[in-house]
Coordinates of C-alpha atoms and ligand atoms in Angstrom, one line a residue:
X469 CA 29.0 -36.1 190.6
X470 CA 30.7 -39.4 191.4
X471 CA 31.1 -38.5 195.1
X472 CA 27.5 -37.2 195.2
X473 CA 26.0 -40.5 194.0
X474 CA 28.3 -42.5 196.2
X475 CA 27.2 -40.6 199.3
X476 CA 23.6 -40.5 198.1
X477 CA 23.2 -44.2 197.4
X478 CA 21.7 -45.3 200.7
X479 CA 19.1 -42.4 200.8
X480 CA 18.4 -42.4 197.1
X481 CA 15.1 -44.2 197.1
X482 CA 13.8 -42.3 200.1
X483 CA 14.6 -38.9 198.7
X484 CA 13.5 -39.5 195.1
X485 CA 11.0 -42.3 194.5
X486 CA 9.5 -42.7 197.9
X487 CA 9.1 -39.0 198.2
X488 CA 6.9 -38.8 195.1
X489 CA 3.2 -38.5 195.0
X490 CA 2.1 -42.2 195.0
X491 CA -0.1 -41.7 191.9
X492 CA 2.9 -40.4 190.0
X493 CA 5.1 -43.2 191.2
X494 CA 2.7 -45.9 190.4
X495 CA 2.1 -44.5 186.9
X496 CA 5.8 -44.5 186.1
X497 CA 6.2 -48.0 187.5
X498 CA 3.3 -49.2 185.3
X499 CA 4.9 -47.6 182.3
X500 CA 8.3 -49.2 182.9
X501 CA 6.8 -52.6 183.7
X502 CA 5.0 -52.4 180.3
X503 CA 8.1 -51.9 178.3
X504 CA 8.6 -54.8 175.9
X505 CA 10.6 -57.7 177.2
X506 CA 13.8 -58.7 175.5
X507 CA 17.5 -58.0 175.8
X508 CA 17.2 -54.8 177.9
X509 CA 20.0 -52.4 179.1
X510 CA 19.4 -50.0 182.0
X511 CA 21.9 -47.2 181.7
X512 CA 22.5 -45.4 185.0
X513 CA 20.4 -47.9 187.0
X514 CA 21.1 -46.3 190.4
X515 CA 19.7 -48.5 193.2
X516 CA 17.7 -50.6 190.7
X517 CA 14.4 -49.0 191.7
X518 CA 13.1 -49.3 188.1
X519 CA 15.5 -52.0 187.0
X520 CA 13.5 -54.6 188.9
X521 CA 10.4 -53.7 186.7
X522 CA 12.2 -54.3 183.4
X523 CA 11.4 -57.6 181.8
X524 CA 13.5 -60.1 179.9
X525 CA 17.3 -60.5 180.0
X526 CA 18.3 -57.4 181.9
X527 CA 21.8 -55.9 182.1
X528 CA 22.2 -52.7 184.1
X529 CA 25.2 -50.3 184.3
X530 CA 26.1 -47.5 186.7
X531 CA 29.3 -45.7 187.4
X532 CA 28.7 -45.9 191.2
X533 CA 29.7 -49.1 193.0
X534 CA 27.6 -47.9 196.0
X535 CA 24.5 -47.6 193.8
X536 CA 25.3 -51.0 192.2
X537 CA 25.6 -52.7 195.6
X538 CA 22.0 -51.8 196.5
X539 CA 20.8 -52.6 193.0
X540 CA 22.3 -56.1 193.1
X541 CA 20.4 -56.9 196.3
X542 CA 17.2 -55.6 194.9
X543 CA 17.4 -57.3 191.5
X544 CA 19.2 -60.6 191.9
X545 CA 18.2 -61.8 188.4
X546 CA 19.8 -58.9 186.5
X547 CA 23.5 -58.6 185.5
X548 CA 25.2 -55.5 186.8
X549 CA 28.2 -53.9 185.3
X550 CA 30.2 -50.9 186.7
X551 CA 30.9 -48.5 183.8
X552 CA 31.4 -44.8 183.4
X553 CA 29.4 -44.1 180.3
X554 CA 30.4 -43.5 177.5
X555 CA 31.5 -45.9 176.3
X556 CA 29.1 -48.7 177.0
X557 CA 31.1 -51.9 177.3
X558 CA 28.9 -53.9 174.9
X559 CA 28.9 -55.0 171.3
X560 CA 27.0 -53.2 168.6
X561 CA 23.3 -54.4 168.6
X562 CA 23.7 -56.3 171.9
X563 CA 20.3 -55.1 173.1
X564 CA 16.8 -54.7 171.9
X565 CA 16.1 -51.8 174.2
X566 CA 18.2 -49.3 176.1
X567 CA 16.4 -47.5 179.0
X568 CA 17.8 -44.5 180.8
X569 CA 15.9 -42.8 183.7
X570 CA 17.2 -39.7 185.3
X571 CA 20.5 -39.7 183.4
X572 CA 20.1 -37.8 180.1
X573 CA 18.9 -34.7 182.0
X574 CA 22.2 -34.5 183.8
X575 CA 24.3 -34.3 180.7
X576 CA 25.7 -30.8 180.5
X577 CA 26.7 -30.1 176.9
X578 CA 25.2 -30.9 173.5
X579 CA 28.3 -32.8 172.7
X580 CA 27.9 -35.1 175.7
X581 CA 24.3 -35.7 174.8
X582 CA 25.1 -36.5 171.2
X583 CA 27.8 -39.1 172.4
X584 CA 25.3 -40.6 174.9
X585 CA 22.6 -41.0 172.2
X586 CA 25.0 -42.4 169.7
X587 CA 26.4 -44.9 172.1
X588 CA 23.0 -46.1 173.4
X589 CA 21.8 -46.6 169.8
X590 CA 25.0 -48.3 168.9
X591 CA 24.3 -51.1 171.4
X592 CA 20.5 -51.1 171.2
X593 CA 17.9 -50.9 168.5
X594 CA 15.9 -48.4 170.5
X595 CA 16.3 -46.1 173.4
X596 CA 13.7 -44.9 176.0
X597 CA 14.7 -41.8 177.9
X598 CA 12.6 -41.1 181.1
X599 CA 13.2 -37.8 182.8
X600 CA 11.4 -35.2 184.8
X601 CA 8.9 -32.9 183.1
X602 CA 9.1 -29.2 183.0
X603 CA 6.1 -27.7 184.7
X604 CA 5.2 -24.0 184.7
X605 CA 7.5 -22.0 186.9
X606 CA 10.3 -24.7 186.6
X607 CA 13.5 -23.6 184.8
X608 CA 14.5 -25.7 181.8
X609 CA 18.0 -26.1 183.1
X610 CA 19.9 -25.1 186.2
X611 CA 22.5 -26.1 188.7
X612 CA 20.4 -27.5 191.6
X613 CA 21.6 -27.4 195.2
X614 CA 21.3 -30.9 196.6
X615 CA 21.7 -31.3 200.4
X616 CA 22.2 -34.8 201.7
X617 CA 21.1 -36.1 205.1
X618 CA 24.7 -35.9 206.3
X619 CA 24.6 -32.2 205.7
X620 CA 26.9 -32.3 202.6
X621 CA 25.9 -30.1 199.7
X622 CA 26.4 -30.5 196.0
X623 CA 25.6 -28.5 192.9
X624 CA 24.1 -30.9 190.3
X625 CA 23.3 -29.9 186.7
X626 CA 19.7 -30.8 185.7
X627 CA 17.4 -30.2 182.8
X628 CA 13.6 -30.5 182.7
X629 CA 11.7 -31.1 179.5
X630 CA 8.3 -30.7 178.0
X631 CA 7.3 -33.7 175.9
X632 CA 7.7 -31.6 172.7
X633 CA 11.2 -30.5 173.7
X634 CA 12.4 -34.0 174.5
X635 CA 10.8 -35.4 171.3
X636 CA 12.5 -32.8 169.2
X637 CA 15.8 -33.3 170.9
X638 CA 15.8 -37.1 170.6
X639 CA 14.0 -37.2 167.2
X640 CA 11.5 -39.6 168.9
X641 CA 8.0 -40.0 170.1
X642 CA 6.6 -39.5 173.6
X643 CA 5.6 -42.8 175.1
X644 CA 4.7 -41.6 178.6
X645 CA 3.7 -38.3 180.0
X646 CA 2.5 -37.3 183.5
X647 CA 2.6 -34.2 185.6
X648 CA 6.0 -35.1 186.8
X649 CA 7.6 -37.2 184.0
X650 CA 8.1 -37.6 180.3
X651 CA 9.5 -40.5 178.4
X652 CA 10.5 -40.5 174.7
X653 CA 11.4 -43.5 172.6
X654 CA 13.9 -43.0 169.8
X655 CA 15.5 -45.3 167.2
X656 CA 17.5 -42.7 165.4
X657 CA 20.5 -40.5 166.0
X658 CA 21.8 -38.0 163.5
X659 CA 25.1 -36.4 164.6
X660 CA 24.9 -32.6 164.5
X661 CA 26.3 -31.1 161.3
X662 CA 29.4 -29.1 161.1
Ligands
SAM2195 C1 19.3 -39.8 189.2 S1 20.0 -41.3 189.3 C2 18.9 -42.3 188.4 C3 18.9 -43.8 188.9 C4 17.9 -44.7 188.2 N1 18.0 -44.8 186.8 C5 16.5 -44.3 188.7 O1 15.7 -43.8 187.8 O2 16.1 -44.4 189.9 C6 21.4 -41.2 188.1 C7 22.3 -42.5 188.1 O3 23.1 -42.4 187.0 C8 24.4 -42.8 187.3 N2 25.3 -42.1 186.4 C9 25.5 -40.8 186.2 N3 26.4 -40.5 185.3 C10 26.8 -41.7 184.8 C11 27.8 -42.1 183.8 N4 28.5 -41.3 183.1 N5 27.9 -43.5 183.6 C12 27.2 -44.4 184.3 N6 26.3 -44.0 185.3 C13 26.1 -42.7 185.5 C14 24.6 -42.3 188.7 O4 25.6 -43.0 189.4 C15 23.2 -42.6 189.3 O5 23.1 -43.8 189.9

């Protein structure tokens, strides 16, 4: 995963955001730009494509120095921290809002997801998870073959959600849905019993 994102950094925007239907892309951008300003943490910020739309005092983390280098250029007003999450290197309650786009869907096990949610809600009062929607014919989870422009190939674990599935999993409410995306806001995390 680390090598995949390091190698993908330069082509990331072109192969993800710029490749999207412009109507979808603009809808997501409007949604992110409308999130409440405050002390905001972007978890797994990538190249900062959405970080630049967040308002307030913005801190962004990513495990990839290659991604962060591009994000720093794009969003000079934000603070960037390299961190392999978990843990998040911040105090309890340091943020009003944690935002994670395209990150939660790559967590492979229920245990990893639980730790991610607990950690995000330790440092922030609320968490908004934005991920790709499950359309008909799309599997809910799979190991996708990703081929980069240099010809290298990686298998990447990825999940797709309906709004109901993500709401149920995060014990939250859908705050954005489109053909391609779903976002759910949550303020609660109950560790699984047993
Ligand atoms: C699909 S990209 C999404 C980037 C950005 N949020 C966006 O929506 O354009 C996932 C990003 O999460 C980062 N990432 C993945 N696992 C991580 C982890 N455990 N800790 C920190 N960052 C991570 C990757 O390096 C990558 O930049």
